[in-house]
mmCIF file of C-alpha atoms in Angstrom:
data_model
loop_
_atom_site.group_PDB
_atom_site.id
_atom_site.type_symbol
_atom_site.label_atom_id
_atom_site.label_comp_id
_atom_site.label_asym_id
_atom_site.label_seq_id
_atom_site.Cartn_x
_atom_site.Cartn_y
_atom_site.Cartn_z
ATOM 1 C CA ASP H 11 0.000 0.000 0.000
ATOM 2 C CA ALA H 12 1.170 3.513 -0.780
ATOM 3 C CA GLY H 13 2.362 5.278 2.352
ATOM 4 C CA ILE H 14 -0.401 7.846 2.781
ATOM 5 C CA THR H 15 -1.805 8.776 6.157
ATOM 6 C CA GLN H 16 -4.763 11.069 6.633
ATOM 7 C CA SER H 17 -5.641 12.637 9.958
ATOM 8 C CA PRO H 18 -8.029 12.888 11.599
ATOM 9 C CA ARG H 19 -9.969 9.958 10.146
ATOM 10 C CA HIS H 20 -13.227 11.176 11.693
ATOM 11 C CA LYS H 21 -14.211 14.594 12.907
ATOM 12 C CA VAL H 22 -17.445 16.218 14.032
ATOM 13 C CA THR H 23 -17.430 19.977 14.297
ATOM 14 C CA GLU H 24 -19.818 22.890 14.433
ATOM 15 C CA THR H 25 -20.656 25.452 11.774
ATOM 16 C CA GLY H 26 -18.239 28.361 11.775
ATOM 17 C CA THR H 27 -15.271 26.570 13.314
ATOM 18 C CA PRO H 28 -11.959 26.148 11.488
ATOM 19 C CA VAL H 29 -10.883 22.645 10.511
ATOM 20 C CA THR H 30 -7.566 21.366 9.204
ATOM 21 C CA LEU H 31 -7.108 17.966 7.612
ATOM 22 C CA ARG H 32 -3.630 16.580 7.180
ATOM 23 C CA CYS H 33 -2.216 14.311 4.513
ATOM 24 C CA HIS H 34 1.204 12.779 5.111
ATOM 25 C CA GLN H 35 3.064 10.660 2.540
ATOM 26 C CA THR H 36 6.244 8.638 2.778
ATOM 27 C CA GLU H 37 6.613 8.036 -0.994
ATOM 28 C CA ASN H 38 8.352 11.317 -1.839
ATOM 29 C CA HIS H 39 5.869 11.896 -4.684
ATOM 30 C CA ARG H 40 5.769 15.390 -6.121
ATOM 31 C CA TYR H 41 2.045 15.671 -6.803
ATOM 32 C CA MET H 42 -0.622 15.712 -4.107
ATOM 33 C CA TYR H 43 -4.377 16.203 -4.296
ATOM 34 C CA TRP H 44 -7.395 16.771 -2.119
ATOM 35 C CA TYR H 45 -10.732 15.394 -3.288
ATOM 36 C CA ARG H 46 -14.145 15.307 -1.653
ATOM 37 C CA GLN H 47 -16.628 12.496 -2.226
ATOM 38 C CA ASP H 48 -20.381 12.964 -1.944
ATOM 39 C CA PRO H 49 -23.263 10.706 -2.961
ATOM 40 C CA GLY H 50 -24.290 11.334 -6.547
ATOM 41 C CA HIS H 51 -21.211 13.446 -7.297
ATOM 42 C CA GLY H 52 -18.335 11.030 -7.161
ATOM 43 C CA LEU H 53 -14.947 12.503 -6.376
ATOM 44 C CA ARG H 54 -14.386 16.195 -7.023
ATOM 45 C CA LEU H 55 -11.015 17.900 -6.967
ATOM 46 C CA ILE H 56 -10.627 20.660 -4.370
ATOM 47 C CA HIS H 57 -6.956 21.665 -4.662
ATOM 48 C CA TYR H 58 -3.761 20.094 -5.839
ATOM 49 C CA SER H 59 -0.034 20.644 -5.423
ATOM 50 C CA TYR H 60 2.756 20.165 -7.938
ATOM 51 C CA GLY H 61 5.589 20.884 -5.544
ATOM 52 C CA VAL H 62 6.508 22.476 -2.247
ATOM 53 C CA LYS H 63 4.663 25.790 -1.974
ATOM 54 C CA ASP H 64 3.137 25.223 -5.451
ATOM 55 C CA THR H 65 -0.614 24.740 -5.329
ATOM 56 C CA ASP H 66 -3.601 25.402 -7.550
ATOM 57 C CA LYS H 67 -7.381 25.299 -7.402
ATOM 58 C CA GLY H 68 -9.555 22.442 -8.513
ATOM 59 C CA GLU H 69 -13.201 22.190 -9.423
ATOM 60 C CA VAL H 70 -14.686 22.939 -5.967
ATOM 61 C CA SER H 71 -12.137 25.144 -4.190
ATOM 62 C CA ASP H 72 -14.460 27.790 -2.668
ATOM 63 C CA GLY H 73 -14.253 27.721 1.128
ATOM 64 C CA TYR H 74 -11.021 25.729 1.175
ATOM 65 C CA SER H 75 -7.349 26.618 1.344
ATOM 66 C CA VAL H 76 -4.259 24.439 1.235
ATOM 67 C CA SER H 77 -0.619 24.601 2.163
ATOM 68 C CA ARG H 78 2.404 22.494 1.382
ATOM 69 C CA SER H 79 5.562 23.494 3.232
ATOM 70 C CA LYS H 80 7.214 20.072 2.934
ATOM 71 C CA THR H 81 7.132 17.386 0.247
ATOM 72 C CA GLU H 82 5.486 14.925 2.599
ATOM 73 C CA ASP H 83 2.661 17.070 4.008
ATOM 74 C CA PHE H 84 -0.370 18.625 2.329
ATOM 75 C CA LEU H 85 -2.857 20.419 4.564
ATOM 76 C CA LEU H 86 -6.468 21.227 3.723
ATOM 77 C CA THR H 87 -8.098 24.005 5.776
ATOM 78 C CA LEU H 88 -11.727 24.966 6.069
ATOM 79 C CA GLU H 89 -11.518 28.483 7.490
ATOM 80 C CA SER H 90 -15.136 28.497 8.658
ATOM 81 C CA ALA H 91 -16.854 25.151 8.209
ATOM 82 C CA THR H 92 -20.369 24.981 6.777
ATOM 83 C CA SER H 93 -22.847 22.099 6.672
ATOM 84 C CA SER H 94 -22.318 21.832 2.900
ATOM 85 C CA GLN H 95 -18.738 20.800 3.628
ATOM 86 C CA THR H 96 -19.896 17.634 5.371
ATOM 87 C CA SER H 97 -18.218 15.004 3.229
ATOM 88 C CA VAL H 98 -15.530 12.355 2.984
ATOM 89 C CA TYR H 99 -12.206 13.908 2.061
ATOM 90 C CA PHE H 100 -9.552 11.923 0.231
ATOM 91 C CA CYS H 101 -5.930 12.791 -0.203
ATOM 92 C CA ALA H 102 -4.119 11.342 -3.204
ATOM 93 C CA ILE H 103 -0.556 11.342 -4.460
ATOM 94 C CA SER H 104 1.020 10.758 -7.850
ATOM 95 C CA ARG H 105 4.582 10.212 -8.984
ATOM 96 C CA ASP H 106 3.984 11.966 -12.324
ATOM 97 C CA ARG H 107 1.599 14.475 -13.869
ATOM 98 C CA GLU H 108 -0.081 12.526 -16.673
ATOM 99 C CA SER H 109 -0.319 8.798 -15.969
ATOM 100 C CA GLY H 110 -3.729 9.048 -14.342
ATOM 101 C CA GLU H 111 -2.463 6.857 -11.529
ATOM 102 C CA LEU H 112 -3.361 8.361 -8.196
ATOM 103 C CA PHE H 113 -2.794 6.571 -4.893
ATOM 104 C CA PHE H 114 -5.475 7.447 -2.380
ATOM 105 C CA GLY H 115 -5.493 7.601 1.377
ATOM 106 C CA GLU H 116 -8.189 6.004 3.525
ATOM 107 C CA GLY H 117 -10.276 9.155 3.739
ATOM 108 C CA SER H 118 -11.309 11.610 6.460
ATOM 109 C CA ARG H 119 -14.990 11.724 7.312
ATOM 110 C CA LEU H 120 -16.037 15.242 8.329
ATOM 111 C CA THR H 121 -19.433 16.126 9.761
ATOM 112 C CA VAL H 122 -20.340 19.786 10.217
ATOM 113 C CA LEU H 123 -23.349 20.302 12.479
ATOM 114 C CA GLN E 57 -24.989 18.535 -17.850
ATOM 115 C CA LYS E 58 -22.215 16.731 -16.001
ATOM 116 C CA GLU E 59 -18.975 16.175 -17.859
ATOM 117 C CA VAL E 60 -19.098 12.465 -17.023
ATOM 118 C CA GLU E 61 -22.267 10.420 -16.566
ATOM 119 C CA GLN E 62 -22.262 7.040 -14.850
ATOM 120 C CA ASP E 63 -25.228 4.953 -13.755
ATOM 121 C CA PRO E 64 -24.972 4.613 -9.953
ATOM 122 C CA GLY E 65 -26.662 1.201 -9.863
ATOM 123 C CA PRO E 66 -26.696 -0.777 -7.679
ATOM 124 C CA LEU E 67 -25.962 -3.657 -9.976
ATOM 125 C CA SER E 68 -26.468 -7.138 -8.537
ATOM 126 C CA VAL E 69 -25.213 -10.208 -10.423
ATOM 127 C CA PRO E 70 -24.598 -13.877 -9.645
ATOM 128 C CA GLU E 71 -21.072 -15.195 -9.312
ATOM 129 C CA GLY E 72 -19.583 -16.075 -12.711
ATOM 130 C CA ALA E 73 -21.603 -13.483 -14.649
ATOM 131 C CA ILE E 74 -20.122 -11.037 -17.140
ATOM 132 C CA VAL E 75 -20.470 -7.484 -15.878
ATOM 133 C CA SER E 76 -20.582 -4.395 -18.069
ATOM 134 C CA LEU E 77 -20.002 -0.964 -16.547
ATOM 135 C CA ASN E 78 -20.229 2.208 -18.599
ATOM 136 C CA CYS E 79 -19.641 5.941 -18.647
ATOM 137 C CA THR E 80 -20.438 8.615 -21.161
ATOM 138 C CA TYR E 81 -18.702 11.956 -21.368
ATOM 139 C CA SER E 82 -19.149 15.263 -23.165
ATOM 140 C CA ASN E 83 -15.674 16.805 -23.433
ATOM 141 C CA SER E 84 -13.865 15.625 -26.560
ATOM 142 C CA ALA E 85 -10.560 16.858 -25.078
ATOM 143 C CA PHE E 86 -10.393 13.857 -22.731
ATOM 144 C CA GLN E 87 -7.545 11.597 -23.785
ATOM 145 C CA TYR E 88 -6.796 9.438 -20.744
ATOM 146 C CA PHE E 89 -9.384 7.036 -19.383
ATOM 147 C CA MET E 90 -9.185 5.163 -16.128
ATOM 148 C CA TRP E 91 -11.263 2.799 -14.014
ATOM 149 C CA TYR E 92 -10.867 2.883 -10.261
ATOM 150 C CA ARG E 93 -12.276 0.356 -7.790
ATOM 151 C CA GLN E 94 -13.374 1.430 -4.315
ATOM 152 C CA TYR E 95 -14.228 -0.962 -1.535
ATOM 153 C CA SER E 96 -16.537 0.225 1.231
ATOM 154 C CA ARG E 97 -14.910 2.828 3.504
ATOM 155 C CA LYS E 98 -11.627 2.663 1.579
ATOM 156 C CA GLY E 99 -9.890 4.940 -0.885
ATOM 157 C CA PRO E 100 -10.167 4.213 -4.626
ATOM 158 C CA GLU E 101 -7.441 2.183 -6.328
ATOM 159 C CA LEU E 102 -6.508 2.221 -9.997
ATOM 160 C CA LEU E 103 -7.776 -0.814 -11.874
ATOM 161 C CA MET E 104 -7.298 -0.026 -15.558
ATOM 162 C CA TYR E 105 -5.779 2.751 -17.626
ATOM 163 C CA THR E 106 -6.168 3.397 -21.351
ATOM 164 C CA TYR E 107 -5.005 6.148 -23.636
ATOM 165 C CA SER E 108 -7.189 7.142 -26.598
ATOM 166 C CA SER E 109 -9.545 4.679 -28.296
ATOM 167 C CA GLY E 110 -9.311 0.910 -28.233
ATOM 168 C CA ASN E 111 -9.346 -2.039 -25.875
ATOM 169 C CA LYS E 112 -7.073 -3.069 -23.046
ATOM 170 C CA GLU E 113 -7.219 -6.383 -21.256
ATOM 171 C CA ASP E 114 -5.844 -7.373 -17.859
ATOM 172 C CA GLY E 115 -6.850 -10.776 -16.597
ATOM 173 C CA ARG E 116 -10.624 -10.838 -16.123
ATOM 174 C CA PHE E 117 -10.926 -7.116 -16.832
ATOM 175 C CA THR E 118 -11.264 -5.390 -20.216
ATOM 176 C CA ALA E 119 -11.438 -1.636 -20.667
ATOM 177 C CA GLN E 120 -12.891 -0.250 -23.873
ATOM 178 C CA VAL E 121 -12.845 3.328 -25.143
ATOM 179 C CA ASP E 122 -14.883 4.653 -28.067
ATOM 180 C CA LYS E 123 -13.935 8.288 -28.499
ATOM 181 C CA SER E 124 -16.246 8.774 -31.485
ATOM 182 C CA SER E 125 -19.230 7.948 -29.263
ATOM 183 C CA LYS E 126 -17.677 9.415 -26.091
ATOM 184 C CA TYR E 127 -18.340 6.113 -24.357
ATOM 185 C CA ILE E 128 -16.118 4.006 -22.121
ATOM 186 C CA SER E 129 -16.748 0.556 -20.710
ATOM 187 C CA LEU E 130 -15.306 -1.899 -18.227
ATOM 188 C CA PHE E 131 -16.089 -5.585 -18.613
ATOM 189 C CA ILE E 132 -15.539 -8.086 -15.827
ATOM 190 C CA ARG E 133 -15.555 -11.762 -16.812
ATOM 191 C CA ASP E 134 -16.245 -14.599 -14.400
ATOM 192 C CA SER E 135 -17.227 -12.125 -11.690
ATOM 193 C CA GLN E 136 -16.366 -13.040 -8.095
ATOM 194 C CA PRO E 137 -17.843 -11.934 -4.756
ATOM 195 C CA SER E 138 -14.511 -10.155 -4.152
ATOM 196 C CA ASP E 139 -15.368 -7.894 -7.116
ATOM 197 C CA SER E 140 -18.191 -6.379 -5.047
ATOM 198 C CA ALA E 141 -17.237 -2.709 -4.844
ATOM 199 C CA THR E 142 -17.968 0.673 -6.372
ATOM 200 C CA TYR E 143 -16.383 1.232 -9.790
ATOM 201 C CA LEU E 144 -15.550 4.776 -10.819
ATOM 202 C CA CYS E 145 -14.582 5.901 -14.270
ATOM 203 C CA ALA E 146 -12.100 8.769 -14.400
ATOM 204 C CA LEU E 147 -11.020 10.912 -17.303
ATOM 205 C CA THR E 148 -8.505 13.647 -17.917
ATOM 206 C CA ALA E 149 -7.421 15.824 -20.806
ATOM 207 C CA GLY E 150 -3.872 15.596 -19.504
ATOM 208 C CA GLY E 151 -1.709 17.706 -17.243
ATOM 209 C CA TYR E 152 -1.343 17.358 -13.495
ATOM 210 C CA ASN E 153 -3.640 14.312 -13.316
ATOM 211 C CA LYS E 154 -6.687 16.505 -12.700
ATOM 212 C CA LEU E 155 -9.081 13.613 -12.996
ATOM 213 C CA ILE E 156 -12.806 14.036 -13.535
ATOM 214 C CA PHE E 157 -14.633 11.143 -11.903
ATOM 215 C CA GLY E 158 -17.995 9.603 -12.625
ATOM 216 C CA ALA E 159 -20.367 9.166 -9.686
ATOM 217 C CA GLY E 160 -19.503 5.451 -9.451
ATOM 218 C CA THR E 161 -21.510 2.257 -9.985
ATOM 219 C CA ARG E 162 -22.034 -0.003 -6.999
ATOM 220 C CA LEU E 163 -21.632 -3.671 -7.921
ATOM 221 C CA ALA E 164 -22.668 -6.643 -5.786
ATOM 222 C CA VAL E 165 -21.674 -10.163 -6.867
ATOM 223 C CA HIS E 166 -23.543 -12.790 -4.887
ATOM 224 C CA PRO E 167 -22.431 -16.424 -4.515
#
């Protein structure tokens, strides 16, 4: 299994509170991604990173920010959580930019009350 | 209209059946086509990858791409209970692996 650890795995929080999800990899892959998965929508890209301090927006980036200060860590922050951000969040990594092969973490289940 | 359409199922088949899973898409710029498998409460894992039109076979699995019809398929032969999972198609036009996923089809193979 690819060495990807997501934390926390489960979190319940209240509307308006900040939340940070962490993705840690031990594969030294350059590319990292945050996706959210919701029923009926599949996986949707939030943000991605193509190197340390290099990040860009995905399809559903509103309300989310990211940071990558080290190759191995990619943080996803919800500055002020809303109920619409209740979802399962997946981190993924890739060794290249075009193979289509992403290795996913186990997911972080976030509930915003 | 979504960029990628996939019937969510669920699809229930007996062990040994041939399974056909499909996606349609609207963006002709897509060039890379993938199938991911996701077991319950796990992250997706890459099952098949094809570039452009044609067929690709790997054991019991065959991926088929018809770019003229904007239609991709995954066939599973001799299906097993261990194949019970959600299957997601994923497409990209290239660059940074920004995959667009279908909603996923839930498959149940019963003994």
